[in-house]
Structure formats: C-alpha cells, structure tokens
CSV table of C-alpha atoms in Angstrom, one decimal:
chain,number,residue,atom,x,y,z
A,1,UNK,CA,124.0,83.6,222.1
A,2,UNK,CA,127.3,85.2,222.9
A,3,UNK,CA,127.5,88.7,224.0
A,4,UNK,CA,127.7,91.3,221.9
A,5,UNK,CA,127.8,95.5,221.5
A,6,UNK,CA,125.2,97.2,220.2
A,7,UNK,CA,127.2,98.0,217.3
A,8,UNK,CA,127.9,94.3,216.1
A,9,UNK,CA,124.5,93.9,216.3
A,10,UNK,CA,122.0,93.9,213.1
A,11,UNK,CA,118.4,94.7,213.5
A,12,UNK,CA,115.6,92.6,210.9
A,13,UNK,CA,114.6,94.9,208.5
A,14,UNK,CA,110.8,95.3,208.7
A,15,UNK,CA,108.6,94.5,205.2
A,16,UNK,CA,107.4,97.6,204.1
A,17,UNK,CA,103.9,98.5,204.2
A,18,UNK,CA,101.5,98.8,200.6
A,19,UNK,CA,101.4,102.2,200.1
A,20,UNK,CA,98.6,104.5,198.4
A,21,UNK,CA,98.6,108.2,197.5
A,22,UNK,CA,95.1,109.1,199.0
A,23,UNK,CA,92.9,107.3,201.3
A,24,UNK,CA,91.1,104.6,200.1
A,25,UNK,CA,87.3,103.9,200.9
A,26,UNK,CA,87.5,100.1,200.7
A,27,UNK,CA,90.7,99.9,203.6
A,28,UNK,CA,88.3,102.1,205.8
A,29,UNK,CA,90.0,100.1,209.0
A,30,UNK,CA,87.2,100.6,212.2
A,31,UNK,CA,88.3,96.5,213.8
A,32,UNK,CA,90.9,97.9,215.6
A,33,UNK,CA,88.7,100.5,217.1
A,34,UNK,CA,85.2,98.1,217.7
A,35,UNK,CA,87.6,95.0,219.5
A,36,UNK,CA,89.6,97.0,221.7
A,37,UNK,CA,86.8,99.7,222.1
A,38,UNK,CA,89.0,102.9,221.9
A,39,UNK,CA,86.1,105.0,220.6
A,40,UNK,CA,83.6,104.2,224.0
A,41,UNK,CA,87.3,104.5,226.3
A,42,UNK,CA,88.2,108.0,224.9
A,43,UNK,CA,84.6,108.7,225.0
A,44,UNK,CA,83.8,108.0,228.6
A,45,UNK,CA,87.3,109.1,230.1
A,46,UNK,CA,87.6,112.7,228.7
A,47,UNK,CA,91.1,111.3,227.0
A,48,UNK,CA,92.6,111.7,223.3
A,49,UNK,CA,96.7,111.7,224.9
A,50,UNK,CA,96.6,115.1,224.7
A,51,UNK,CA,99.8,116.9,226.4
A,52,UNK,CA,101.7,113.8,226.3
A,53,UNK,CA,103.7,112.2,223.4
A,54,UNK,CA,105.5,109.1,222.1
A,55,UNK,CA,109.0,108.6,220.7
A,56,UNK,CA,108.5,106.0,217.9
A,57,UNK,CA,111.8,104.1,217.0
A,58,UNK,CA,111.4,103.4,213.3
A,59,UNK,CA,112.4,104.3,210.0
A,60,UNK,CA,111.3,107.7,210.2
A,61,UNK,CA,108.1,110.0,210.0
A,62,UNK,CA,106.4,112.0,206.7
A,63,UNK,CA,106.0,114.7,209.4
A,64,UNK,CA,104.0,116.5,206.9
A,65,UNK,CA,101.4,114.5,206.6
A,66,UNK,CA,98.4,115.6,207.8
A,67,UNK,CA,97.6,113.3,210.9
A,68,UNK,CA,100.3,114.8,212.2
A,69,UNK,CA,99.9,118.7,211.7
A,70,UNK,CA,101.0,120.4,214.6
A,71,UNK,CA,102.1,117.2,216.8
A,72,UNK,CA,105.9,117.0,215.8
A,73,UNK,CA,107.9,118.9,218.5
A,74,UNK,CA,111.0,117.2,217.9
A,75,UNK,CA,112.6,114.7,215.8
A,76,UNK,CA,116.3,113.0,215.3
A,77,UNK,CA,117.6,111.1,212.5
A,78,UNK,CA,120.6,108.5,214.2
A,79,UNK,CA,121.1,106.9,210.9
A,80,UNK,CA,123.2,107.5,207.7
A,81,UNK,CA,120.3,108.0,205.5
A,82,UNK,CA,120.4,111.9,204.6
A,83,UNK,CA,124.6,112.4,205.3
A,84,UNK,CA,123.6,111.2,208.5
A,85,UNK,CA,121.5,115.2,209.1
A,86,UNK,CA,120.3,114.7,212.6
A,87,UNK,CA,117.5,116.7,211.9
A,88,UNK,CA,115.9,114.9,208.9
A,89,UNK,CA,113.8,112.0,209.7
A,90,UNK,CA,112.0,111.9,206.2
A,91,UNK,CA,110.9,108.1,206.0
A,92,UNK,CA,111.4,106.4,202.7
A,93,UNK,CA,110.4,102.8,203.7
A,94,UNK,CA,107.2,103.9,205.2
A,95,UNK,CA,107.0,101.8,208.3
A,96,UNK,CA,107.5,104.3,210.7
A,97,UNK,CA,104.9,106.2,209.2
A,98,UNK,CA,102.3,104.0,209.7
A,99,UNK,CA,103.5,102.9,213.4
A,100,UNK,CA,102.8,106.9,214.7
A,101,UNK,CA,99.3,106.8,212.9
A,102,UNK,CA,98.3,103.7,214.6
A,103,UNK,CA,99.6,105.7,217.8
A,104,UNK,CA,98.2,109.5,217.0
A,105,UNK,CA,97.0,110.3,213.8
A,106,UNK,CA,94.4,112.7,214.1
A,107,UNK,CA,92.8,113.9,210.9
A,108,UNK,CA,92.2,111.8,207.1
A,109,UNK,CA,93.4,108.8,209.4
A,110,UNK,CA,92.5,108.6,213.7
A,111,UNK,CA,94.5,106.8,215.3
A,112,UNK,CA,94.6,105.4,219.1
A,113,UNK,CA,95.6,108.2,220.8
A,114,UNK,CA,94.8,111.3,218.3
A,115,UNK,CA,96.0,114.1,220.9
A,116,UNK,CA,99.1,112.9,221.8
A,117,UNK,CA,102.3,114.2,219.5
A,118,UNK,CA,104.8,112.0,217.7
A,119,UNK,CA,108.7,112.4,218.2
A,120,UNK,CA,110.3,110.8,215.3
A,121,UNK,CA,113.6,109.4,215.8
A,122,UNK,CA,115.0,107.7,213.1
A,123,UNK,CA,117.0,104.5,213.7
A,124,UNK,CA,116.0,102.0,210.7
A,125,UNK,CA,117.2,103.1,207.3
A,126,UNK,CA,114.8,103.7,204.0
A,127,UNK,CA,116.1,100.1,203.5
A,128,UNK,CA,115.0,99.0,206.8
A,129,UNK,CA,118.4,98.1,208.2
A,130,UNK,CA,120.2,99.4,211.1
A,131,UNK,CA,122.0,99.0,214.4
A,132,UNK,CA,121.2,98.6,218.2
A,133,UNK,CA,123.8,101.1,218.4
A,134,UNK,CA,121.5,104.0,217.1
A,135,UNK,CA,119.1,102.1,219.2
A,136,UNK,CA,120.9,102.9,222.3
A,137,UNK,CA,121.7,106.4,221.2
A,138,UNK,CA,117.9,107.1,220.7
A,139,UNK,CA,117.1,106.0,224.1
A,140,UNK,CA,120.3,107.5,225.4
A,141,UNK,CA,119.1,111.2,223.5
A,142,UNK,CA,115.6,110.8,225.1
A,143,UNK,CA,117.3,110.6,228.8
A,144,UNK,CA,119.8,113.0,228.1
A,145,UNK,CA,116.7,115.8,227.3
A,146,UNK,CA,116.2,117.5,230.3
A,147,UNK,CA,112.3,118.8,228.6
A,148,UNK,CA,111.7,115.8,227.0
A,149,UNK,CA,108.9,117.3,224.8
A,150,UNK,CA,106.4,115.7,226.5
A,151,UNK,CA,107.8,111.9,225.8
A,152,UNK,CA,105.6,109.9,228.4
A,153,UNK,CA,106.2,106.5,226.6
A,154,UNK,CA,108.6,104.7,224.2
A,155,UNK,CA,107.6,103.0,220.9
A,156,UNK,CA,109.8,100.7,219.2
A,157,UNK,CA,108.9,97.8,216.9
A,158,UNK,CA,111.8,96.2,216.4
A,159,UNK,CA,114.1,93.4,216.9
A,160,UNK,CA,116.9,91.0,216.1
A,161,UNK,CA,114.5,87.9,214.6
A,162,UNK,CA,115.9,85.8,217.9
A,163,UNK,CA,113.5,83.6,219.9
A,164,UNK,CA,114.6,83.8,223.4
A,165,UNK,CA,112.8,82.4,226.5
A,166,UNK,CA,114.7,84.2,229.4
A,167,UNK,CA,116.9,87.5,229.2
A,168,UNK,CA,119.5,86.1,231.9
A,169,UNK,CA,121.9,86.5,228.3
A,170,UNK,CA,120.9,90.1,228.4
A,171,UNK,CA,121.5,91.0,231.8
A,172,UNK,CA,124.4,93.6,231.3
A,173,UNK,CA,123.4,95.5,228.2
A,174,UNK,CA,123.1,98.3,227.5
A,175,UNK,CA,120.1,98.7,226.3
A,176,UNK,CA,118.5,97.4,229.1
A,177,UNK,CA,120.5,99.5,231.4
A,178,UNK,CA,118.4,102.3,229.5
A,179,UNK,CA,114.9,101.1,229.8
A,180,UNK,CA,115.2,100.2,233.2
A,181,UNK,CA,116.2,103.7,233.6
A,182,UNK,CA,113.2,105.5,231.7
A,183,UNK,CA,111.3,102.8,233.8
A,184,UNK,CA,112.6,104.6,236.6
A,185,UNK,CA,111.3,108.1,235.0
A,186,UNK,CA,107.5,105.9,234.8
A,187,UNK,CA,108.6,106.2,230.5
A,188,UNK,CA,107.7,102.5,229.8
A,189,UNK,CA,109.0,101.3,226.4
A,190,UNK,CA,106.7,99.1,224.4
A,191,UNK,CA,108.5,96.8,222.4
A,192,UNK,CA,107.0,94.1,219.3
A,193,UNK,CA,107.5,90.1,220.6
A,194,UNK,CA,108.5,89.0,217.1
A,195,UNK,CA,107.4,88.1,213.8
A,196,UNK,CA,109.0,85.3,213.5
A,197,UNK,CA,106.6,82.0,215.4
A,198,UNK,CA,106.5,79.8,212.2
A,199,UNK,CA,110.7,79.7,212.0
A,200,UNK,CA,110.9,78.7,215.6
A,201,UNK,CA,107.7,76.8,216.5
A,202,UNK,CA,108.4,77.4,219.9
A,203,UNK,CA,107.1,79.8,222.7
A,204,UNK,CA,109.9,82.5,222.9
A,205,UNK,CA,110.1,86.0,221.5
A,206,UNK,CA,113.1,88.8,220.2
A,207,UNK,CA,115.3,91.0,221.8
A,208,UNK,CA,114.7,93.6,223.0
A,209,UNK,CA,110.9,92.4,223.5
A,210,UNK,CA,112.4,89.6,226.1
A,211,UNK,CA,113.8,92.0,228.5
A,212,UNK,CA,111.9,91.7,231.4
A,213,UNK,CA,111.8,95.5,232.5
A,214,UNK,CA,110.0,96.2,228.4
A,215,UNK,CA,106.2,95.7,227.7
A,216,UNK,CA,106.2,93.1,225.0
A,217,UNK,CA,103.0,92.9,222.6
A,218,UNK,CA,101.8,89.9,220.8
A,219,UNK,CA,99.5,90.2,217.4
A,220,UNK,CA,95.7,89.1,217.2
A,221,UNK,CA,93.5,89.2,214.0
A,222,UNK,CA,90.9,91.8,214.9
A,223,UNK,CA,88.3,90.5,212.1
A,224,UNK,CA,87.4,87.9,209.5
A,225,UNK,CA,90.1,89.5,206.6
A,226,UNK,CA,89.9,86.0,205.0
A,227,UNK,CA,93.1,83.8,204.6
A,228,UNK,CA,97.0,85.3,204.3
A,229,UNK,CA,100.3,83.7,203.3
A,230,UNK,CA,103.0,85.2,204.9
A,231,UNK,CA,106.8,85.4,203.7
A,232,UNK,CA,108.5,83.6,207.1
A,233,UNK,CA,106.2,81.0,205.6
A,234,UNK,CA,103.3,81.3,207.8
A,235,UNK,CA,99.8,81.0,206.7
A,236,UNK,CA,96.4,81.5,208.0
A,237,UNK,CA,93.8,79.6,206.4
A,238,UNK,CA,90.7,81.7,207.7
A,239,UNK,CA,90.7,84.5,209.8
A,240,UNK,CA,89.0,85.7,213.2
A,241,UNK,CA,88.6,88.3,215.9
A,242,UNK,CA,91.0,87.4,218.1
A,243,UNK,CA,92.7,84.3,217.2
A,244,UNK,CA,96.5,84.9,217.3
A,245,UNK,CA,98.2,85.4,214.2
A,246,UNK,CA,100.6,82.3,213.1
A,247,UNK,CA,103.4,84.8,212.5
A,248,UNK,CA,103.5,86.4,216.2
A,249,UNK,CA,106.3,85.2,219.1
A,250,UNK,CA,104.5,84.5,221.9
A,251,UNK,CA,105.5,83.6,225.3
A,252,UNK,CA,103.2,82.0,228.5
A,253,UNK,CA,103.3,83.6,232.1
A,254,UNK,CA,103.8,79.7,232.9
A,255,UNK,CA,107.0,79.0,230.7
A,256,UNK,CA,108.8,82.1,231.9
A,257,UNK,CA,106.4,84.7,234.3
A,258,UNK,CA,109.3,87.3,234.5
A,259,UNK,CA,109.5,87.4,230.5
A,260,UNK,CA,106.1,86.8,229.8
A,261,UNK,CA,104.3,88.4,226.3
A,262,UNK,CA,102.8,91.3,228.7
A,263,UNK,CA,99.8,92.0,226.6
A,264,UNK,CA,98.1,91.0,222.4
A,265,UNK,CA,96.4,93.6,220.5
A,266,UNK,CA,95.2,93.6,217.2
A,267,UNK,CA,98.1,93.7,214.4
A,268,UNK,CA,96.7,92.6,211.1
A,269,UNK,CA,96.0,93.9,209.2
A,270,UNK,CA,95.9,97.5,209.9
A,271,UNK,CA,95.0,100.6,207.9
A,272,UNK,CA,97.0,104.2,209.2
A,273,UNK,CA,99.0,107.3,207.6
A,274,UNK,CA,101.4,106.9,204.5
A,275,UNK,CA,104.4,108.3,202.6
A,276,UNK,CA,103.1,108.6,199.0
A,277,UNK,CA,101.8,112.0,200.0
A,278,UNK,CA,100.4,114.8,203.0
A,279,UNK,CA,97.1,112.3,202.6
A,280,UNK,CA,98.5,108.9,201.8
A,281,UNK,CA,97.4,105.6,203.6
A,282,UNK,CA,99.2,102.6,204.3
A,283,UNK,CA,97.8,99.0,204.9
A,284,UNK,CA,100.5,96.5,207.7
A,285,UNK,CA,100.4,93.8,209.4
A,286,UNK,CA,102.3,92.0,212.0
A,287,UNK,CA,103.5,92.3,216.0
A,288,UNK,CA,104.8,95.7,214.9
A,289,UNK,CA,101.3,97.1,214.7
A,290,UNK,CA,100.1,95.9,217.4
A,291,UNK,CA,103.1,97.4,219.2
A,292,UNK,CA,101.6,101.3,218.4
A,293,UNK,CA,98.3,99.9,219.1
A,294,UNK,CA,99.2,99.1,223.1
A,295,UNK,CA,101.2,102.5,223.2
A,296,UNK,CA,98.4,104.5,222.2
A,297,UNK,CA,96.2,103.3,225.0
A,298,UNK,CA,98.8,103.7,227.8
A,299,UNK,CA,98.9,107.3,226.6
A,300,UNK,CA,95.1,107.3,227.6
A,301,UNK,CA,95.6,105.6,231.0
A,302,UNK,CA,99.0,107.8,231.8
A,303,UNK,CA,96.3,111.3,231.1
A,304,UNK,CA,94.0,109.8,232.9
A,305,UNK,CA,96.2,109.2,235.8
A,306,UNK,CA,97.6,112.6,235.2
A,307,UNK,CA,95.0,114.4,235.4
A,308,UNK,CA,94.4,113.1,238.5
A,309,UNK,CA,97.4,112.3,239.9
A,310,UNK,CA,99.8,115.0,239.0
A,311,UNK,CA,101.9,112.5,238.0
A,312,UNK,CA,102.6,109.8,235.8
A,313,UNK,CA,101.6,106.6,236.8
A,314,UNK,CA,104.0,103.8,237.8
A,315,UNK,CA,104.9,101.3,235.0
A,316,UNK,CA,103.7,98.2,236.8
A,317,UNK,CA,100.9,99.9,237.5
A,318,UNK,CA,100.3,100.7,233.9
A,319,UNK,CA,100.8,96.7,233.3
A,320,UNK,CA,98.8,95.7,236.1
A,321,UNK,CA,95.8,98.1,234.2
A,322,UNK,CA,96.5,96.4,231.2
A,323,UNK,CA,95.8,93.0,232.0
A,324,UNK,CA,93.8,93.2,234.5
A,325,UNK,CA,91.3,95.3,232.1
A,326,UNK,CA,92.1,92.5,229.2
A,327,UNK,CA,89.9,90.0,227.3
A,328,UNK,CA,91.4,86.1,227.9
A,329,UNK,CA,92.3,84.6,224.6
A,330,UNK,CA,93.0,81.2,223.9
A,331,UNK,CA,95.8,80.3,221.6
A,332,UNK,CA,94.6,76.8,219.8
A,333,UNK,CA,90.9,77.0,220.2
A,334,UNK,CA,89.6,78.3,216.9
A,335,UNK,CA,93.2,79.4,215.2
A,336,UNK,CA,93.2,78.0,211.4
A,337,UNK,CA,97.1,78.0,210.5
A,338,UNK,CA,99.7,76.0,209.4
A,339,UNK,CA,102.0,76.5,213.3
A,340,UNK,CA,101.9,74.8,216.7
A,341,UNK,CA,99.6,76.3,219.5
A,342,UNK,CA,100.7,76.4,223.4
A,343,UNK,CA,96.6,75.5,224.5
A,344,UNK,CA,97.2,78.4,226.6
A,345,UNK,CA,95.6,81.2,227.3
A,346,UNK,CA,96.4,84.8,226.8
A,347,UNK,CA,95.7,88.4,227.4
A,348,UNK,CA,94.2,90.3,224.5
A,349,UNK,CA,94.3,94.9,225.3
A,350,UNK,CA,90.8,96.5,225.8
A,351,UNK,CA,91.5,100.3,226.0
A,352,UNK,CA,88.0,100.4,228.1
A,353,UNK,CA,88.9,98.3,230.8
A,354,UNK,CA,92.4,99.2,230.7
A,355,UNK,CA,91.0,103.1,231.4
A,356,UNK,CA,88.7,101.5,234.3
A,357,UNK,CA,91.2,99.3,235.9
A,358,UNK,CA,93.1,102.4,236.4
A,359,UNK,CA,90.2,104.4,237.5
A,360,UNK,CA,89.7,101.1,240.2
A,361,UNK,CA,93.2,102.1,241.6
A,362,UNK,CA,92.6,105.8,241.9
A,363,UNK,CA,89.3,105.4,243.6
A,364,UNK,CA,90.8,102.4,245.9
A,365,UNK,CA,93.8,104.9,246.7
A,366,UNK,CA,91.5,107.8,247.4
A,367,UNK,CA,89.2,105.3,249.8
A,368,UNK,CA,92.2,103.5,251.5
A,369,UNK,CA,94.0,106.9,252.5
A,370,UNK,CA,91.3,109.2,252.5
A,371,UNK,CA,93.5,112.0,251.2
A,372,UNK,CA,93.9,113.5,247.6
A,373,UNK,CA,96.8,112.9,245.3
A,374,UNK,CA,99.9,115.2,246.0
A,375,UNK,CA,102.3,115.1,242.9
C-alpha cells in the first residue's frame, strides 16, 4: 500500500469488552495463569514488576479502579474525547481497561505483573476510533520525558486491519523511527499481530505489528471455553489449550524470519478489570489480550535482570528469553475452525522459562567473564 502520514491513517476500532459492575464468580479466569505458569515464575523469581511500569496505548484507563490504587503515576489523553483535556484518560469503551489488568491489576482482579504501574495514554476514542497520528505523539511524549515514570516497556494493541508479510513499505515512518528509538533505550513495544486471519486466509499480520524492530503476539486458547463465532466471520467449533485461535494473524519465521510473529500467548477469552465501576470486571478476547499478557511477563524478566544487572536488559535479549523459554505449538494439529492452517509450528510464552532463560544468560555471563555486572 502507498505511503501515507500518520494522520491519513485510521486505526480498526477494537470490539468492546462485556462489561459487569462487580466481579463475577462464574468468569473466575486462573487459564491464563496455570498455561503460562505466572503464579510458580513470580513465585520462584522474587518478581511482581514492581518499580517498573507499562505505557498501554488504548482507549483509556478507569484509573480508579481498584487494581490500580496507587500504580497510576502519569497518564495523557491525545484524543478529542474530553475537549481534547490532556489530562483525562477516563475510558468509556472499556478496552483499555481491561488491557492494564491483564498487565498489572493487583487487587479484586491479579493480573500478570501485579507490581508494576500503569501509564494510561489515551489514543483510541470511547468509540474506538483514532489516528496513528496520536499514535506517534504518544510514543513521541514517552521519549520526550526525561523521568519517564518508570516506563520500561510499551503496550499497544492496535492496528490498521492490514495483512502484511514484510515492512520494506514501512521502512521510513515514523512510527518506526520511534520504536526503534525506545529500542535503543531497551523500552521494547509489544504490539497485537491482528485479528483479522479469517478475512485474509493467509500468513501475514497488521501494522504496526509487522515492523520488524516491535514484538508482535499471536492469540492461543488457553482452555476448553467450548465453541465461539466471531464477527470477521471466524468460528471455532471446539476449543483447546493451545490451539491458535481462527481469528489471530499469524506469520512463520520460514515465510519472513525478520517479521516473524515473535511469540502466542493466551488471548481468549480473558477475564480482567472493568469500567462499570471501582470493582467492575470485564470478559475479551482476541490478539489484543494476548498482547498485555506478553508485556506483563517481560516486566518480570526486565526486574529480574534489574535486579541483577543494574540495568535493563537488551530487547533481543528479552526476545531471545522469550522463545527460547517457550512451549512449541503446532498450528493445524488439533485446531477445530472454519480457516486455513500453515502446518507449522509456533512459539507459545511460558513466564517460567522465559524467567529462567534469562537467569541462563546472567549465570553464563557471570561464568564466561568472571566479573559482576557494572550498570
């Protein structure tokens, strides 16, 4: 597609989640938790996220709600919603909401990382809509903040609804001028592949998920939920741990190995803070909650580095960890759906061996130079 500025350029608004007032003790959600084994990672590691935060890209955060008390140092609304008030990020769709619980909620809901604090800023509308433009100006606010407030990793789960195999399009913009640049800071930015597999049938995934220099996420089923039907079209006839869902973009290391789909995790459905009230609960699915999934755990590898360290650890490093601690998952094998399959396999996030595949490198470092980490 042709060039064009991040102003001309529309991002898909994202369904909004079912929301309920108070939690609800039949959408207790403990999948995400047993398949990626957060609870034995956080256990064994000494690690919640604590000291480090993410900025989520969304439509906003209830930032009083309880799983957040405390964990909001800064927010920024870059929409119009509100008279355009920079400072008010309230979230009337409810999306972002339940993006920063999957990441950090930390009281009537727990999410990955339940230390780590939550910058809001708001560049979807309460409709859902919005521009790469505020896109760019988010990222553009986070580098331009000399304290940063803690922001160790970038959160966005969203997209243009394109199905791209290569970025060579993208090369000059400006957005990826910008990620490669809080690449360069060791911020990596986590971005969703795509909800949008049954439209294209083919191995590809959205902007700004196929910029190389991002780390793209991919949606798994993390437990029999039964069969869905999907708007796109999509449908799952029977669900599984680990079989891919027939709405996520996907793309193979052996198609493209620069733009690969870094890393699955699982993305439906999941259960995490609403906007109904202080205690509400929302219920999601789809590549943009797997997104918060993977940027919780790389707030547990990037303390346990830290502590460590001094420092925060490279971004390939962080991507090395993450596969290399993965479980292999084969897309065609047991998948009951009404969409293609590659017959390939790919890498499903374990926060447990992502945590020890970093540990690995430390000890190797410490063995190999025989000389403690100087930050």
């Amino acid at each position: 597609m042709p060039y064009l500025n991040p102003a001309e350029r529309s991002l898909s608004p994202p369904p909004r989640p079912i929301q309920f007032e108070k939690k609800q003790i039949v959408l207790l959600d403990a999948e995400v938790d047993s398949l990626i084994r957060t609870l034995k990672a956080r256990k064994a590691f000494g690690v919640s996220g604590a000291a480090l935060a993410a900025a989520v890209l969304d439509t906003g955060l209830r930032v009083t709600h309880r799983d957040f008390a405390g964990r909001v140092p800064a927010r920024r609304n870059f929409t119009t919603d509100y008279g355009a008030d920079p400072n008010d990020v309230s979230d009337g769709q409810g999306h972002g909401t339940n993006v920063a619980g999957i990441i950090a909620a930390g009281d009537l809901h727990v999410g990955i990382a339940p230390g780590a604090s939550i910058v809001p800023l708001k560049v979807l509308t309460n409709q859902g809509g919005g521009t790469f433009q505020w896109v760019l100006d988010a990222l553009d606010w986070i580098l331009n903040d000399p304290e940063n407030h803690g922001i160790s990793v970038v959160s966005m789960s969203l997209g243009d609804s394109s199905n791209d195999a290569d970025d060579g399009v993208h090369s000059m913009d400006p957005i990826r001028d910008r990620v490669l640049r809080l690449r360069a800071l060791r911020i990596p930015v986590v971005v969703a592949a795509g909800n949008d597999y049954f439209k294209f049938k083919a191995e590809g995934m959205g902007f700004p998920a196929i910029l190389t220099e991002t780390i793209s996420v991919g949606a798994v089923y993390d437990a029999n939920e039964g069969p869905f039907s999907y708007q796109s079209g999509a449908e799952a006839y029977s669900t599984a741990a680990d079989r891919l869902t027939p709405f996520s973009q996907r793309l193979h290391e052996s198609t493209n190995t620069r733009t690969r789909t870094d890393i699955f995790a699982p993305g439906a459905p999941v259960t995490s803070s609403g906007i109904d009230s202080d205690e509400g609960e929302s219920v999601q699915q789809g590549t943009s909650q797997a997104t918060p999934v993977v940027t919780g755990v790389i707030l547990l590898m990037q303390e346990f580095f830290k502590r460590t360290a001094g420092v925060l650890p490279p971004v390939d490093l962080l991507v090395e960890c993450l596969r290399n601690g993965a479980v292999r998952v084969h897309d065609g094998d047991d998948e009951d759906d009404n969409v293609p399959h590659t017959q390939k396999e790919f890498l499903r996030v374990d926060a447990f061996g992502a945590l020890e595949a970093v540990r690995r490198k430390l000890q190797h470092h410490l063995l190999s130079t025989q000389k403690a980490f100087v930050p």
